[in-house]
Amino acid sequence: MTTPSLEQIRDRILAAVPAAEASLVNNPGPAAQHSLLIDRAHLVEVARFLRDDPELRLDYCSNVTGIDQPEREVVDKVRRKVPAPDGSGEREVEEKVKRIEPGFLEVVYHLFSMARKHGPVVLRVRTGDRAGDASVPSLTPVWRACEFQEREVFDLFGIVFTGHPNLRRILMWDAFVGHPMRKDYVEPDDYEWEPTPHDAVLERVKARQAVASTPEEGPTT
Amino acid sequence: MSDATTTTITEEQRAELRRHGILLTSLQELYNWGRSNSVWPLQFGLACCAIEMIAASMARFDIARFGSEVFRPSPRQADLLIVSGTVTKKMAPQVVRLWNQMPEPKYCIAMGACAISGGPFKQGYNVLKGIDRYIPVDVYVPGCPPRPEALLHGLMKLQEKIRAQPLAGPDAPRHLRADDPCVYPVPECGATDLEPPFNPEVWKPPTLVRDDA
């Protein structure tokens, strides 16, 4: 059977969970894999509905991944009318307005239906921010397959899944500090001096050597 | 019984005798001949190189021709550790522990770019930059991954090395010397890297002096 369109799925969601906010996120690329952005508060309720709805029966969560969107500056083009300098009526000018779009972390779920053989349906959910409020509800109680993948997203992006039964690091070791897939992760400076084609690494090594050559620091490796 | 320094008969003379059907040998030669032809690897794979190692053990390439067909599931029964693939920092303590659990005489082949130096992951945050930082490596097999023929060539080089080992003197292998430790310290996982980042007994960072630096 063919996948119901995302608009139909969104309408079904809104009919079943009226308080939820669900909006379409269009993918302008050639893949055109559009997705549904669900609000955090109603995510679990929406997920239960998608799994149990007899029309959709999205009973299999194949993939969970994360997205890091740091704070960014967006330039909007605004057209407005100004009086012409010679006083002859109005003139339309285009202005560029800069604004700061706050950063967020996003979790993406890819859902399929084994029973009705359709999919994928892509769900997105965003955290409040990238630091203190970086949490989303866990969907492990809905789809058991999410457990390890949510742990991986927690490990590499630092997204806290509330309600997860066993939220520990899975790829990195427990004592590891930081979340390496975040855009602002700075890898530790543990390079030895060696010929390398990477200029960035070479610069870092030179900076480290300059620090190490000061007498009070001493060489550290 | 004689070793290389006290032999009064040369290799050529010995080969000549062999051609006439007379086997003249030394204990060292016999001992190393036996050891070099039954190098049992540990059944241990880490990444894509392990697939090539498995291919080398199957009928087409057939590592059994070199006496290494018995992949042992226990380190206690293995002679050779083939580090076949990417060693992540999380896995490195386990690799060193396996190496410590193997009885002497033991040998190590670093197979593939990752095991030698970290390979394409060298500048990353989670991959060890070469297993030779913690354990002594006898043969390096380059490639990404190396073909089974390359692994077999590496094994033949290891056999040559075993055959050339003297049984006494300062060049004797580790298991015949009292001064060499057979147990290597297992690193701990720290905040970002392993602690210590390498074992100074077996590896030191390269010190290169460049004219333009």
XYZ file of C-alpha atoms in Angstrom:
434
model
C 0.000 0.000 0.000
C 1.171 3.518 -0.588
C 2.164 5.794 2.214
C -0.519 8.292 3.197
C 0.652 11.815 2.476
C 2.203 13.742 5.347
C -0.672 16.217 5.251
C -3.109 13.355 5.808
C -0.968 11.985 8.635
C -0.742 15.430 10.211
C -4.509 15.859 10.013
C -5.058 12.446 11.596
C -2.628 13.364 14.382
C -4.371 16.663 15.032
C -7.741 14.937 15.043
C -6.582 12.319 17.545
C -4.440 14.564 19.760
C -5.995 18.017 19.420
C -3.567 19.696 21.802
C -0.507 18.606 19.820
C 1.378 20.880 17.493
C 2.415 19.188 14.279
C 3.897 21.047 11.360
C 5.404 19.962 8.080
C 9.122 20.464 7.484
C 9.716 20.395 3.758
C 12.937 19.105 2.296
C 13.660 21.175 -0.810
C 16.378 18.809 -2.029
C 15.937 16.158 -4.710
C 15.239 13.515 -2.063
C 12.135 15.480 -1.047
C 11.855 13.530 2.170
C 9.521 15.777 4.101
C 9.006 15.340 7.810
C 6.693 16.204 10.658
C 7.822 18.441 13.496
C 6.031 17.491 16.717
C 6.105 19.482 19.920
C 7.848 17.987 22.916
C 4.908 17.908 25.309
C 2.730 15.662 23.167
C 5.390 13.552 21.465
C 4.736 10.341 23.364
C 0.996 10.657 22.885
C 1.452 11.259 19.138
C 3.870 8.341 18.871
C 1.428 5.987 20.601
C -1.272 7.112 18.199
C 0.937 6.534 15.142
C 1.802 3.045 16.384
C -1.728 1.991 17.280
C -3.805 3.732 14.615
C -5.289 0.984 12.409
C -4.719 3.045 9.247
C -1.074 3.875 9.911
C 0.239 1.051 12.163
C 3.760 2.498 12.264
C 5.025 -0.415 14.300
C 8.752 -0.208 13.538
C 11.201 2.540 14.396
C 14.182 1.877 12.163
C 16.419 4.801 12.940
C 16.970 7.543 15.492
C 19.458 10.294 14.840
C 20.291 13.760 16.051
C 20.875 17.181 14.542
C 22.803 20.011 16.129
C 21.746 23.475 15.027
C 23.860 26.127 16.719
C 22.701 29.676 17.113
C 22.874 31.383 13.745
C 22.421 34.749 12.148
C 19.673 34.856 9.563
C 19.321 37.674 7.052
C 15.748 38.354 5.995
C 14.937 40.513 3.016
C 12.100 42.892 3.815
C 10.410 45.076 1.222
C 8.886 48.298 2.477
C 7.696 51.513 0.976
C 9.482 54.789 1.628
C 8.661 58.242 0.264
C 10.806 59.060 -2.716
C 13.467 61.767 -2.117
C 12.046 64.040 -4.801
C 8.601 63.904 -3.184
C 6.885 62.190 -6.103
C 4.947 59.456 -4.320
C 6.397 56.298 -2.739
C 9.173 53.953 -3.703
C 9.643 50.340 -2.721
C 13.056 49.423 -1.280
C 14.458 46.140 -0.158
C 16.155 46.019 3.213
C 18.139 43.326 4.844
C 17.240 42.616 8.453
C 19.511 40.495 10.576
C 18.188 38.424 13.395
C 19.646 35.731 15.635
C 17.886 32.393 15.400
C 18.350 30.485 18.644
C 20.111 27.138 18.522
C 18.458 23.850 19.249
C 19.074 20.135 19.149
C 16.765 17.927 17.170
C 15.970 14.228 17.253
C 14.755 12.510 14.094
C 12.829 9.229 14.102
C 12.285 7.148 10.968
C 9.130 5.059 11.245
C 7.946 2.207 9.065
C 4.921 -0.036 9.130
C 5.643 -3.740 8.861
C 1.943 -4.582 9.049
C 0.787 -2.219 6.305
C 4.085 -2.060 4.408
C 4.586 1.655 4.109
C 7.040 4.230 5.228
C 9.204 5.941 6.093
C 7.432 8.596 8.099
C 9.974 11.011 9.542
C 9.272 12.589 12.922
C 11.298 15.468 14.312
C 11.290 16.878 17.797
C 13.327 19.802 19.078
C 14.821 20.582 22.448
C 14.324 23.955 24.074
C 17.957 24.996 23.718
C 21.423 23.510 23.464
C 22.467 23.734 27.121
C 20.119 23.584 30.100
C 16.902 22.534 28.413
C 18.334 19.915 26.047
C 15.799 17.228 26.772
C 13.061 15.464 24.853
C 10.758 12.648 25.982
C 12.058 9.177 25.220
C 10.141 7.008 22.769
C 11.652 3.771 24.092
C 8.380 2.934 25.900
C 6.628 3.142 22.517
C 9.205 1.463 20.276
C 11.715 -0.722 22.094
C 14.115 -0.393 19.141
C 14.794 3.207 20.134
C 16.663 2.238 23.288
C 20.223 1.874 21.969
C 19.832 4.552 19.323
C 18.593 7.086 21.849
C 21.578 6.200 24.003
C 23.810 6.882 21.007
C 22.152 10.277 20.425
C 22.581 11.053 24.117
C 26.231 10.006 23.949
C 27.205 11.999 20.870
C 24.834 14.997 21.023
C 24.074 15.314 24.725
C 20.290 15.187 24.310
C 18.676 13.926 27.513
C 15.783 11.548 26.916
C 13.428 11.781 29.839
C 11.797 8.458 30.631
C 14.565 6.400 29.040
C 15.075 3.199 31.071
C 18.877 3.114 30.855
C 20.354 6.381 29.661
C 24.117 5.827 29.667
C 26.870 6.411 27.130
C 27.034 3.628 24.583
C 29.872 4.373 22.128
C 32.246 6.409 24.263
C 33.397 5.194 27.662
C 31.649 6.369 30.823
C 34.410 8.724 31.953
C 34.474 10.546 28.605
C 33.772 14.284 28.769
C 31.837 16.092 26.040
C 29.572 15.244 23.157
C 31.680 14.821 20.020
C 28.994 15.262 17.362
C 28.095 18.747 18.517
C 29.231 21.420 16.106
C 31.134 23.293 18.811
C 33.010 20.240 20.127
C 36.742 20.908 20.314
C 38.784 17.748 20.169
C 41.577 17.465 22.721
C 45.000 18.631 21.699
C 46.880 15.355 21.941
C 48.851 15.379 18.711
C 52.456 14.430 18.569
C 54.839 16.243 16.333
C 54.774 14.425 13.044
C 54.666 15.356 9.413
C 51.085 15.651 8.347
C 49.314 17.035 5.312
C 46.641 18.689 7.415
C 47.502 22.354 7.821
C 45.067 22.866 10.674
C 46.743 20.105 12.636
C 50.155 21.506 11.851
C 49.142 24.927 13.171
C 47.824 23.371 16.352
C 51.004 21.400 16.873
C 53.107 24.529 16.406
C 50.956 26.406 18.918
C 51.343 23.548 21.365
C 55.075 23.443 20.878
C 55.286 27.180 21.521
C 53.522 26.627 24.851
C 55.664 23.621 25.674
C 58.916 25.448 24.977
C 58.297 28.050 27.683
C 60.509 27.062 30.637
C 57.882 26.887 33.390
C 55.540 24.670 31.387
C 58.006 22.039 30.264
C 57.332 19.566 27.487
C 54.075 17.712 27.888
C 52.904 14.863 25.768
C 74.115 -28.073 20.165
C 75.286 -24.870 18.663
C 74.096 -21.396 17.993
C 74.986 -18.977 15.225
C 78.249 -17.839 16.795
C 79.795 -21.257 17.334
C 78.654 -23.013 14.175
C 81.579 -24.290 12.219
C 79.505 -25.395 9.250
C 77.999 -22.788 6.976
C 74.452 -22.640 5.670
C 75.645 -23.479 2.153
C 77.439 -26.580 3.358
C 74.393 -27.628 5.304
C 72.163 -27.157 2.262
C 74.617 -29.181 0.209
C 74.437 -32.022 2.753
C 70.625 -31.857 2.631
C 70.709 -32.289 -1.117
C 72.603 -35.535 -0.538
C 70.017 -36.756 1.923
C 71.897 -35.955 5.112
C 70.010 -33.839 7.631
C 72.367 -31.952 9.853
C 70.652 -29.555 12.183
C 70.971 -27.669 15.434
C 68.575 -27.572 18.326
C 67.881 -23.921 17.549
C 67.041 -24.664 13.955
C 64.791 -27.580 14.864
C 63.069 -25.663 17.637
C 62.433 -22.588 15.503
C 61.370 -24.707 12.547
C 58.692 -26.284 14.690
C 57.582 -23.026 16.235
C 57.456 -21.126 12.963
C 55.225 -23.684 11.309
C 52.533 -23.793 13.974
C 51.797 -20.163 14.722
C 48.235 -20.283 15.992
C 46.440 -16.952 15.775
C 43.892 -15.697 18.244
C 40.380 -15.706 16.854
C 39.919 -11.997 17.237
C 38.679 -9.442 14.736
C 38.047 -5.736 15.140
C 36.819 -4.232 11.880
C 36.840 -4.664 8.110
C 40.392 -6.106 8.162
C 38.927 -9.052 10.094
C 36.893 -9.941 6.993
C 40.114 -10.191 4.994
C 41.678 -12.224 7.811
C 38.714 -14.623 7.632
C 39.101 -14.760 3.840
C 42.775 -15.645 4.337
C 41.720 -18.583 6.496
C 39.247 -19.963 3.961
C 39.935 -22.361 1.110
C 40.859 -19.866 -1.584
C 43.833 -18.339 0.237
C 44.195 -21.003 2.898
C 46.381 -19.848 5.768
C 46.575 -23.553 6.715
C 49.353 -23.937 4.144
C 51.553 -22.022 6.581
C 50.529 -23.933 9.686
C 48.288 -21.201 11.080
C 44.903 -22.713 10.421
C 43.953 -23.202 14.072
C 42.345 -19.947 15.173
C 42.125 -20.305 18.933
C 39.103 -18.876 20.728
C 41.103 -18.428 23.935
C 44.174 -16.194 24.305
C 45.668 -18.841 26.605
C 46.156 -21.143 23.614
C 47.240 -18.613 20.991
C 50.694 -17.625 19.743
C 49.809 -14.767 17.438
C 47.627 -11.703 17.926
C 46.469 -10.325 14.566
C 45.192 -6.843 15.400
C 42.866 -6.752 12.435
C 41.205 -3.386 12.231
C 40.464 -0.102 13.965
C 41.385 -0.053 17.638
C 39.121 2.466 19.342
C 40.235 4.024 22.581
C 37.447 2.149 24.317
C 38.673 -1.185 22.918
C 42.415 -0.632 23.436
C 42.520 -1.724 27.132
C 40.818 -4.977 26.148
C 43.341 -5.596 23.353
C 46.234 -5.071 25.777
C 44.550 -7.353 28.298
C 44.170 -10.085 25.670
C 47.839 -9.661 24.800
C 48.763 -10.034 28.482
C 46.685 -13.189 28.720
C 48.568 -14.850 25.870
C 51.451 -17.038 26.999
C 54.958 -16.489 25.693
C 56.280 -16.970 23.062
C 53.785 -14.640 21.434
C 53.842 -12.448 18.381
C 51.752 -9.576 17.080
C 50.817 -8.562 13.548
C 49.305 -5.080 13.111
C 47.032 -5.531 10.121
C 45.856 -2.529 8.154
C 46.293 1.217 8.342
C 44.131 1.640 11.459
C 45.996 -0.864 13.590
C 49.334 0.586 12.453
C 48.654 4.285 12.921
C 44.935 5.007 13.317
C 44.624 5.257 9.546
C 41.913 7.609 8.294
C 40.728 8.122 11.886
C 44.144 9.262 13.147
C 43.130 12.854 13.879
C 39.790 11.895 15.402
C 38.697 11.775 19.008
C 37.979 8.084 19.478
C 40.588 5.958 17.693
C 43.932 4.821 19.025
C 46.812 6.024 16.845
C 48.408 2.628 16.411
C 48.412 -0.444 18.624
C 52.230 -0.287 18.796
C 51.784 2.394 21.464
C 50.932 -0.298 24.006
C 52.187 -3.662 22.769
C 55.259 -4.652 20.737
C 54.358 -5.296 17.099
C 56.459 -7.771 15.109
C 55.081 -7.312 11.597
C 53.148 -4.410 10.101
C 50.877 -5.290 7.153
C 49.879 -2.080 5.363
C 46.675 -1.730 3.381
C 43.129 -0.566 3.858
C 42.271 -3.359 4.212
C 45.233 -5.508 3.117
C 44.391 -8.301 0.739
C 44.669 -11.868 2.110
C 47.896 -12.319 0.140
C 49.357 -9.393 2.082
C 48.440 -11.024 5.383
C 49.998 -14.286 4.204
C 53.133 -12.356 3.233
C 53.154 -10.808 6.686
C 52.839 -14.260 8.231
C 55.752 -15.520 6.112
C 57.837 -12.545 7.276
C 56.930 -13.440 10.865
C 58.008 -17.039 10.227
C 61.329 -15.791 8.854
C 61.721 -13.715 11.992
C 60.970 -16.690 14.252
C 63.413 -18.911 12.350
C 66.170 -16.353 12.794
C 65.717 -15.965 16.552
C 68.754 -17.158 18.555
C 68.020 -19.151 21.694
C 70.617 -17.422 23.828
C 72.278 -14.067 24.171
C 70.906 -10.542 24.181
C 68.917 -11.068 20.964
C 66.977 -13.996 22.395
C 63.192 -13.701 22.335
C 61.358 -12.330 25.361
C 60.296 -15.678 26.767
C 63.915 -16.848 27.077
C 65.090 -13.755 28.902
C 64.488 -12.916 32.523
C 64.874 -9.156 32.175
C 61.996 -8.567 29.753
C 58.504 -8.153 31.147
C 55.882 -10.252 29.441
C 53.038 -8.215 30.958
C 52.276 -4.749 29.654
C 50.362 -2.086 31.606
C 46.717 -1.803 30.632
C 45.734 1.839 29.969
C 42.815 3.485 31.703
C 40.082 5.473 29.967
C 40.457 9.138 30.932
C 38.370 12.226 30.211
C 39.322 12.482 26.553
C 42.106 9.986 25.933
C 43.694 6.870 27.334
C 45.940 7.323 30.333
C 48.801 7.038 29.726
C 48.496 7.865 25.999
C 51.262 5.381 25.222
C 53.567 2.961 26.961
C 57.025 4.587 26.965
C 58.629 1.132 27.277
C 57.512 0.165 23.774
C 56.852 3.428 21.944
C 58.018 7.003 21.925
C 56.640 9.880 19.894
C 58.770 10.576 16.843
C 61.145 13.477 17.282
C 61.658 15.083 13.926
C 63.820 18.104 13.363
C 62.876 20.069 10.300
C 65.143 22.638 8.736
C 62.298 25.014 7.995
C 60.676 24.734 11.398
